Amino acid sequence: MISRSDCLARDAADTLAPLREQFDLPAGVIYLDGNSLGARPKAALTRATEVIAKEWGKDLITSWNSAGWFEMPKRLGDRLAPLVGAKPGEVVVTDTTSINLFKALAAALHAQSHTGRKVIVTERSNFPTDIYMAQGLTSWLDRGYQVKLVDSPEQLQTAINADTAVVMLTHVNYRTGYQHDMAATSALAHQHGALAVWDLAHSAGAVPLDLHADGADFAVGCTYKYLNGGPGSPAFIWVPERNQDKFSHPLSGWWGHANPFAMAPDFAPTKGIGRALCGTQPVTSLAMVECGLDVFAQTSMQAVRTKSLALTDLFIALVEQRCPNHPLGLVTPREHARRGSQVSFTHPYGYAVMQALIARGVIGDYREPEIMRFGFTPLYTSFADVWDAVEILKQILDDKAYDITAARGAVT
Amino acid sequence: MISRSDCLARDAADTLAPLREQFDLPAGVIYLDGNSLGARPKAALTRATEVIAKEWGKDLITSWNSAGWFEMPKRLGDRLAPLVGAKPGEVVVTDTTSINLFKALAAALHAQSHTGRKVIVTERSNFPTDIYMAQGLTSWLDRGYQVKLVDSPEQLQTAINADTAVVMLTHVNYRTGYQHDMAATSALAHQHGALAVWDLAHSAGAVPLDLHADGADFAVGCTYKYLNGGPGSPAFIWVPERNQDKFSHPLSGWWGHANPFAMAPDFAPTKGIGRALCGTQPVTSLAMVECGLDVFAQTSMQAVRTKSLALTDLFIALVEQRCPNHPLGLVTPREHARRGSQVSFTHPYGYAVMQALIARGVIGDYREPEIMRFGFTPLYTSFADVWDAVEILKQILDDKAYDITAARGAVT
């Protein structure tokens, strides 16, 4: 049996534990929702103040050059690159995940246009905006493209075939925490002549990634979850050097032009990753992304992953040890290789139980149907946090201290 | 002859003069580049600190509801609406101007798809990203669409015809400050069966707008210029209520879904202006937009316009009075109805002269070819500023105190 003392001992031995001091976390809260909105690096307020008071307020327009605003999407992309196995000059931080996915999908279809392949394969359980963007792109192109939805990872084996133009998957599922085998699935796509587009929303900063080795063709991701960039901070897009010359997409704005200040009337894409840019970026929100990356620079994704698996293993074990007689169903894979950095349990009153947890300071979230989702971010979550969260869950369940009549609102 | 005393007297009588105190402007600077990046409302730092320290840092994920983050694009849109003659529920602040123009153009082409019209008419002198986005959209649709460029506003009379699907114009030209007659041009478009899409980047907060009365069909604009929203703050898009049901575009992300948290696998657009949304917005940059709008709420666009014309009239008069023997060419129309809130002069060494002005604290900017651009923002620019700016320009020109060998860099 695991005890709270065991958890405290593990915290004492945890080399990542000191990083928690770099985050602002409210007292009395166990925050298990960093997979939705990462906690605030303390440095973010300092950085934002510098941008607003000095760079904007004092230096005004000159900051586009003197403060490096123009170069920030590329500079931050280069800083993010090592976390996903990308090379310098392959990532930009810009726009939203949805918009970046649109660019990547469009470029992938463009690269396949000579093949006559018409099908984008993805999962019905993918985060909906990914499916919606694929639907939006293909229905507008109106050339017989289809979005084919599979109902399980296993179905990919038969769904991917000679008609497949693109396999578009979210690497770690937002509800279940299931992690695809990127190398095997990319290889499967390539074997059938398809391209592999990966959404890393729940992977970047959560699990080690090696996009080159794992055969990804394009990827996008989010900076406001595990990367702690701040609410709605701009997303990222990865285009490997080998695919940059053929990276063509319809969102051809001036930031992607070879010479934006020549003000030429015809679009000519710049060389390199810059052609994934479109318009002017929200500088203050963008600048804060660096504060999250600064924390990652003090450790390694391997260290983060080791602790992440220890935290999620512990959470699963403690829930099963301490809440054995409650109707909780583990949704997240037990197999390490198939698990992201979250644990999801179903409960018939999952929504009400999560509301009760939040009221007692354990912040997770809820996703239809019946899924309570707990995200574990090794940079600021302790083993004692896991113990305490499970203890509160146990009390709520034992006491039936949740309101089963609670109306389901917009739980994020 | 106008004297500095005259300018001081006008400042003393200026009812907008007290608003300057609400902006943080560096000492020793005359800022005539608010048409590129508006100055900082002092309140912006307070607002950002609240978002970062409290809403993000303390309230974390709950702020999507409790701090109104989800509703912010619509709420700020409603606050911006009166400045452009829009109704509540017709504007959202979101994404970039380029991306919003893509949505508006796509929706306009969609609305015209049953007509067989294939031509988008715009100006060669339009801000390039507008042309590039039209080129990106039409070349991807690959259905015979064309972007037709005219070389003068007069050519619109013949260029707009029965083949025209959309007339897409920037209301006030970024280089020249020329202001189109929105009512007449929209009417011309409609007379030929075309739709009128307006880019208000250099109009919103600069000149009074009445989108409904002037017959616009869709519009987009920028919040970081005259609206003082902060560097790269999210742009806006206007879809009049009458066009919202047919507002269909390919960037169909989850924020535009009728029920985003149902996580349904098929896109179903929400009713109303929400369907112009796509993905998660950069909250900190977005929140600061409100600080600029708060200043406008203390005056009227008519008062702003009256002072704007007085400032630009004064600048033109003083340049002509005090620099008569220099090769300066007025590019901006003298006619009030055709002038935005900027004045542009050509000079054979325009780039070098502007660099010299900036070095002496007069911040304007430069646009190819040979154009020195001076923006006048009545909320924080005084009549004495205009006098002093012209005096410094006169000294630089009289003394030839500019470096004609200066390499042209990325002047913004």
Coordinates of C-alpha atoms in Angstrom, one line a residue, chain A residues 24-27 29 31 33 36-41 44-45 48-49 51-62 64-65 69-70 95-96 98-99 102-103 105-107 109-110 124 127-129 131-137 139-143 149 174-175 224 228-234 248-255 257 259-268 278-286 288 358 363-365 367-368 409-412, chain B residues 24-27 29 31 33 36-41 44-45 48-49 51-62 64-65 69-70 95-96 98-99 102-103 105-107 109-110 124 127-129 131-137 139-143 149 174-175 224 228-234 248-255 257 259-268 278-286 288 358 363-365 367-368 409-412:
Chain A
D24 CA 2.7 31.1 -9.6
L25 CA 0.2 28.6 -8.2
P26 CA -2.6 29.7 -5.9
A27 CA -2.6 28.5 -2.4
V29 CA -5.2 24.5 -5.2
Y31 CA -3.9 22.1 -10.4
D33 CA -5.6 21.0 -15.7
S36 CA -6.0 22.7 -20.9
L37 CA -4.3 25.9 -19.6
G38 CA -0.8 25.6 -18.2
A39 CA 0.1 27.5 -15.0
R40 CA 1.8 30.8 -15.0
P41 CA 5.5 31.1 -15.0
A44 CA 5.6 36.0 -17.6
L45 CA 4.4 39.1 -15.8
A48 CA 4.7 41.3 -20.4
T49 CA 5.5 44.4 -18.4
V51 CA 6.8 44.5 -23.6
I52 CA 4.0 46.8 -22.6
A53 CA 5.8 49.5 -20.6
K54 CA 9.1 49.7 -22.4
E55 CA 8.9 48.1 -25.9
W56 CA 5.4 49.4 -26.7
G57 CA 5.2 52.4 -24.4
K58 CA 8.7 53.9 -24.8
D59 CA 10.2 52.5 -27.9
L60 CA 6.9 52.3 -29.9
I61 CA 7.2 51.4 -33.5
T62 CA 11.0 50.9 -33.4
W64 CA 9.5 45.8 -34.4
N65 CA 13.2 45.8 -35.1
W69 CA 9.2 41.6 -32.6
F70 CA 9.4 40.7 -36.3
D95 CA -1.6 32.1 -35.2
T96 CA -3.8 29.4 -33.7
S98 CA -6.7 25.5 -36.1
I99 CA -5.2 28.0 -38.5
F102 CA -5.3 24.4 -42.1
K103 CA -2.0 25.5 -43.6
L105 CA -3.3 20.2 -44.4
A106 CA -3.5 22.5 -47.4
A107 CA 0.2 22.0 -48.0
L109 CA -3.0 18.1 -50.1
H110 CA -1.0 20.4 -52.5
R124 CA -13.8 10.5 -35.0
F127 CA -10.3 17.0 -31.1
P128 CA -13.2 18.4 -33.1
T129 CA -11.6 21.6 -34.5
I131 CA -11.9 17.6 -38.1
Y132 CA -13.8 20.8 -38.7
M133 CA -10.8 22.5 -40.3
A134 CA -10.3 19.4 -42.6
Q135 CA -14.0 19.6 -43.5
G136 CA -13.8 23.3 -44.2
L137 CA -10.7 23.0 -46.4
S139 CA -15.5 21.2 -48.9
W140 CA -14.3 24.5 -50.2
L141 CA -11.8 22.9 -52.5
D142 CA -14.8 20.9 -53.9
R143 CA -12.7 18.5 -55.9
L149 CA -13.3 9.1 -39.8
Y174 CA -7.5 15.1 -25.6
R175 CA -10.1 12.9 -23.8
Y224 CA -0.8 27.3 -23.8
N228 CA 2.7 27.2 -20.2
G229 CA 2.6 30.1 -22.7
G230 CA -0.4 31.8 -21.3
P231 CA -4.1 31.9 -22.2
G232 CA -4.6 31.5 -25.9
S233 CA -0.9 32.1 -26.6
P234 CA 0.0 31.6 -30.3
S248 CA 2.2 26.0 -50.3
H249 CA -1.1 27.1 -48.6
P250 CA -3.8 29.6 -49.3
L251 CA -3.2 31.9 -46.3
S252 CA -0.5 33.8 -48.2
G253 CA -0.2 36.9 -46.1
W254 CA 2.5 39.5 -46.2
W255 CA 4.5 37.9 -43.3
H257 CA 6.4 37.1 -48.5
N259 CA 10.3 40.7 -49.3
P260 CA 7.3 42.0 -47.3
F261 CA 8.5 45.7 -47.3
A262 CA 8.9 45.8 -51.1
M263 CA 5.1 46.0 -51.1
A264 CA 5.0 44.2 -54.4
P265 CA 1.5 43.4 -55.8
D266 CA 2.2 39.7 -56.3
F267 CA 2.7 37.1 -53.6
A268 CA 6.1 35.4 -53.7
C278 CA 0.6 35.1 -42.6
G279 CA -0.2 38.3 -40.7
T280 CA 0.9 40.4 -37.7
Q281 CA 1.2 38.5 -34.5
P282 CA -0.1 39.4 -31.0
V283 CA 3.2 40.5 -29.5
T284 CA 2.4 40.5 -25.8
S285 CA 0.8 37.1 -25.8
L286 CA 3.6 35.8 -28.1
M288 CA 5.2 35.3 -22.8
I358 CA -13.1 21.9 -8.2
I363 CA -8.9 21.5 -10.6
G364 CA -9.3 18.9 -13.3
D365 CA -11.9 19.1 -16.1
R367 CA -15.3 16.1 -21.2
E368 CA -18.4 14.5 -22.6
G409 CA -22.4 24.0 -18.2
A410 CA -19.5 25.0 -20.4
V411 CA -16.9 23.2 -18.4
T412 CA -13.5 23.8 -20.0
Chain B
D24 CA 2.1 56.8 -22.1
L25 CA 4.2 58.8 -24.5
P26 CA 8.0 59.0 -24.1
A27 CA 9.4 62.5 -23.3
V29 CA 9.2 62.3 -28.8
Y31 CA 4.8 60.4 -32.3
D33 CA 3.2 56.9 -36.4
S36 CA 1.3 52.0 -37.8
L37 CA 1.3 51.2 -34.1
G38 CA -0.9 53.3 -31.8
A39 CA 0.5 54.6 -28.6
R40 CA 0.0 52.9 -25.3
P41 CA -3.0 53.7 -23.1
A44 CA -3.2 48.7 -20.8
L45 CA -0.5 47.7 -18.3
A48 CA -2.6 43.1 -18.7
T49 CA -1.4 42.7 -15.1
V51 CA -5.1 39.1 -16.8
I52 CA -1.7 37.7 -16.1
A53 CA -1.5 37.8 -12.3
K54 CA -5.1 37.2 -11.3
E55 CA -7.1 35.7 -14.2
W56 CA -4.4 33.4 -15.4
G57 CA -2.2 33.1 -12.3
K58 CA -4.9 32.7 -9.6
D59 CA -8.1 31.7 -11.3
L60 CA -6.5 29.6 -14.0
I61 CA -8.8 27.6 -16.2
T62 CA -11.9 29.0 -14.6
W64 CA -12.5 31.2 -19.5
N65 CA -15.9 31.6 -17.9
W69 CA -12.4 35.1 -21.8
F70 CA -14.7 33.1 -24.1
D95 CA -7.3 36.7 -35.5
T96 CA -5.4 38.9 -37.9
S98 CA -5.2 39.0 -43.2
I99 CA -7.1 36.0 -41.8
F102 CA -9.7 35.7 -46.1
K103 CA -12.9 34.8 -44.3
L105 CA -13.6 37.3 -49.2
A106 CA -14.4 33.6 -49.0
A107 CA -17.9 34.4 -47.8
L109 CA -17.3 34.5 -53.2
H110 CA -19.6 31.9 -51.6
R124 CA -2.6 47.6 -57.2
F127 CA -1.9 47.1 -48.9
P128 CA -0.1 44.0 -50.3
T129 CA -1.4 41.5 -47.8
I131 CA -4.0 41.3 -52.6
Y132 CA -1.9 38.3 -51.5
M133 CA -4.8 36.9 -49.5
A134 CA -7.1 37.3 -52.5
Q135 CA -4.5 35.6 -54.7
G136 CA -4.1 32.8 -52.2
L137 CA -7.8 32.2 -51.9
S139 CA -5.6 30.3 -56.8
W140 CA -6.5 27.6 -54.4
L141 CA -10.1 27.5 -55.4
D142 CA -8.8 27.0 -59.0
R143 CA -12.2 27.7 -60.6
L149 CA -5.9 45.2 -60.2
Y174 CA -1.8 53.1 -46.3
R175 CA 0.7 55.0 -48.4
Y224 CA -3.3 48.2 -33.2
N228 CA -4.3 51.7 -29.8
G229 CA -4.9 48.1 -28.9
G230 CA -1.2 47.2 -28.6
P231 CA 1.4 45.5 -30.8
G232 CA -0.2 43.0 -33.1
S233 CA -3.5 43.1 -31.1
P234 CA -6.2 40.9 -32.7
S248 CA -19.6 30.6 -44.9
H249 CA -15.9 30.3 -45.0
P250 CA -13.4 27.5 -44.9
L251 CA -11.7 28.4 -41.6
S252 CA -14.4 26.5 -39.8
G253 CA -12.8 26.0 -36.3
W254 CA -14.5 25.0 -33.1
W255 CA -15.0 28.6 -31.9
H257 CA -19.4 25.9 -34.0
N259 CA -22.1 23.9 -29.7
P260 CA -18.3 23.7 -29.3
F261 CA -18.3 21.7 -26.1
A262 CA -20.6 19.0 -27.5
M263 CA -17.4 17.9 -29.4
A264 CA -19.5 16.7 -32.3
P265 CA -17.5 15.3 -35.3
D266 CA -19.3 17.5 -37.9
F267 CA -19.0 21.2 -38.2
A268 CA -22.3 23.1 -37.8
C278 CA -12.1 30.0 -35.6
G279 CA -9.7 29.1 -32.8
T280 CA -8.6 30.1 -29.3
Q281 CA -7.6 33.8 -29.0
P282 CA -4.5 35.3 -27.4
V283 CA -6.2 36.6 -24.3
T284 CA -3.7 39.0 -22.9
S285 CA -3.2 40.8 -26.2
L286 CA -7.0 40.7 -26.8
M288 CA -5.7 45.2 -23.9
I358 CA 13.4 59.7 -36.2
I363 CA 8.6 59.4 -35.4
G364 CA 7.0 59.0 -38.8
D365 CA 7.7 56.2 -41.2
R367 CA 7.1 53.6 -47.5
E368 CA 8.5 52.8 -50.9
G409 CA 16.4 48.8 -44.0
A410 CA 13.2 47.4 -42.9
V411 CA 11.6 50.7 -41.9
T412 CA 8.2 50.0 -40.5

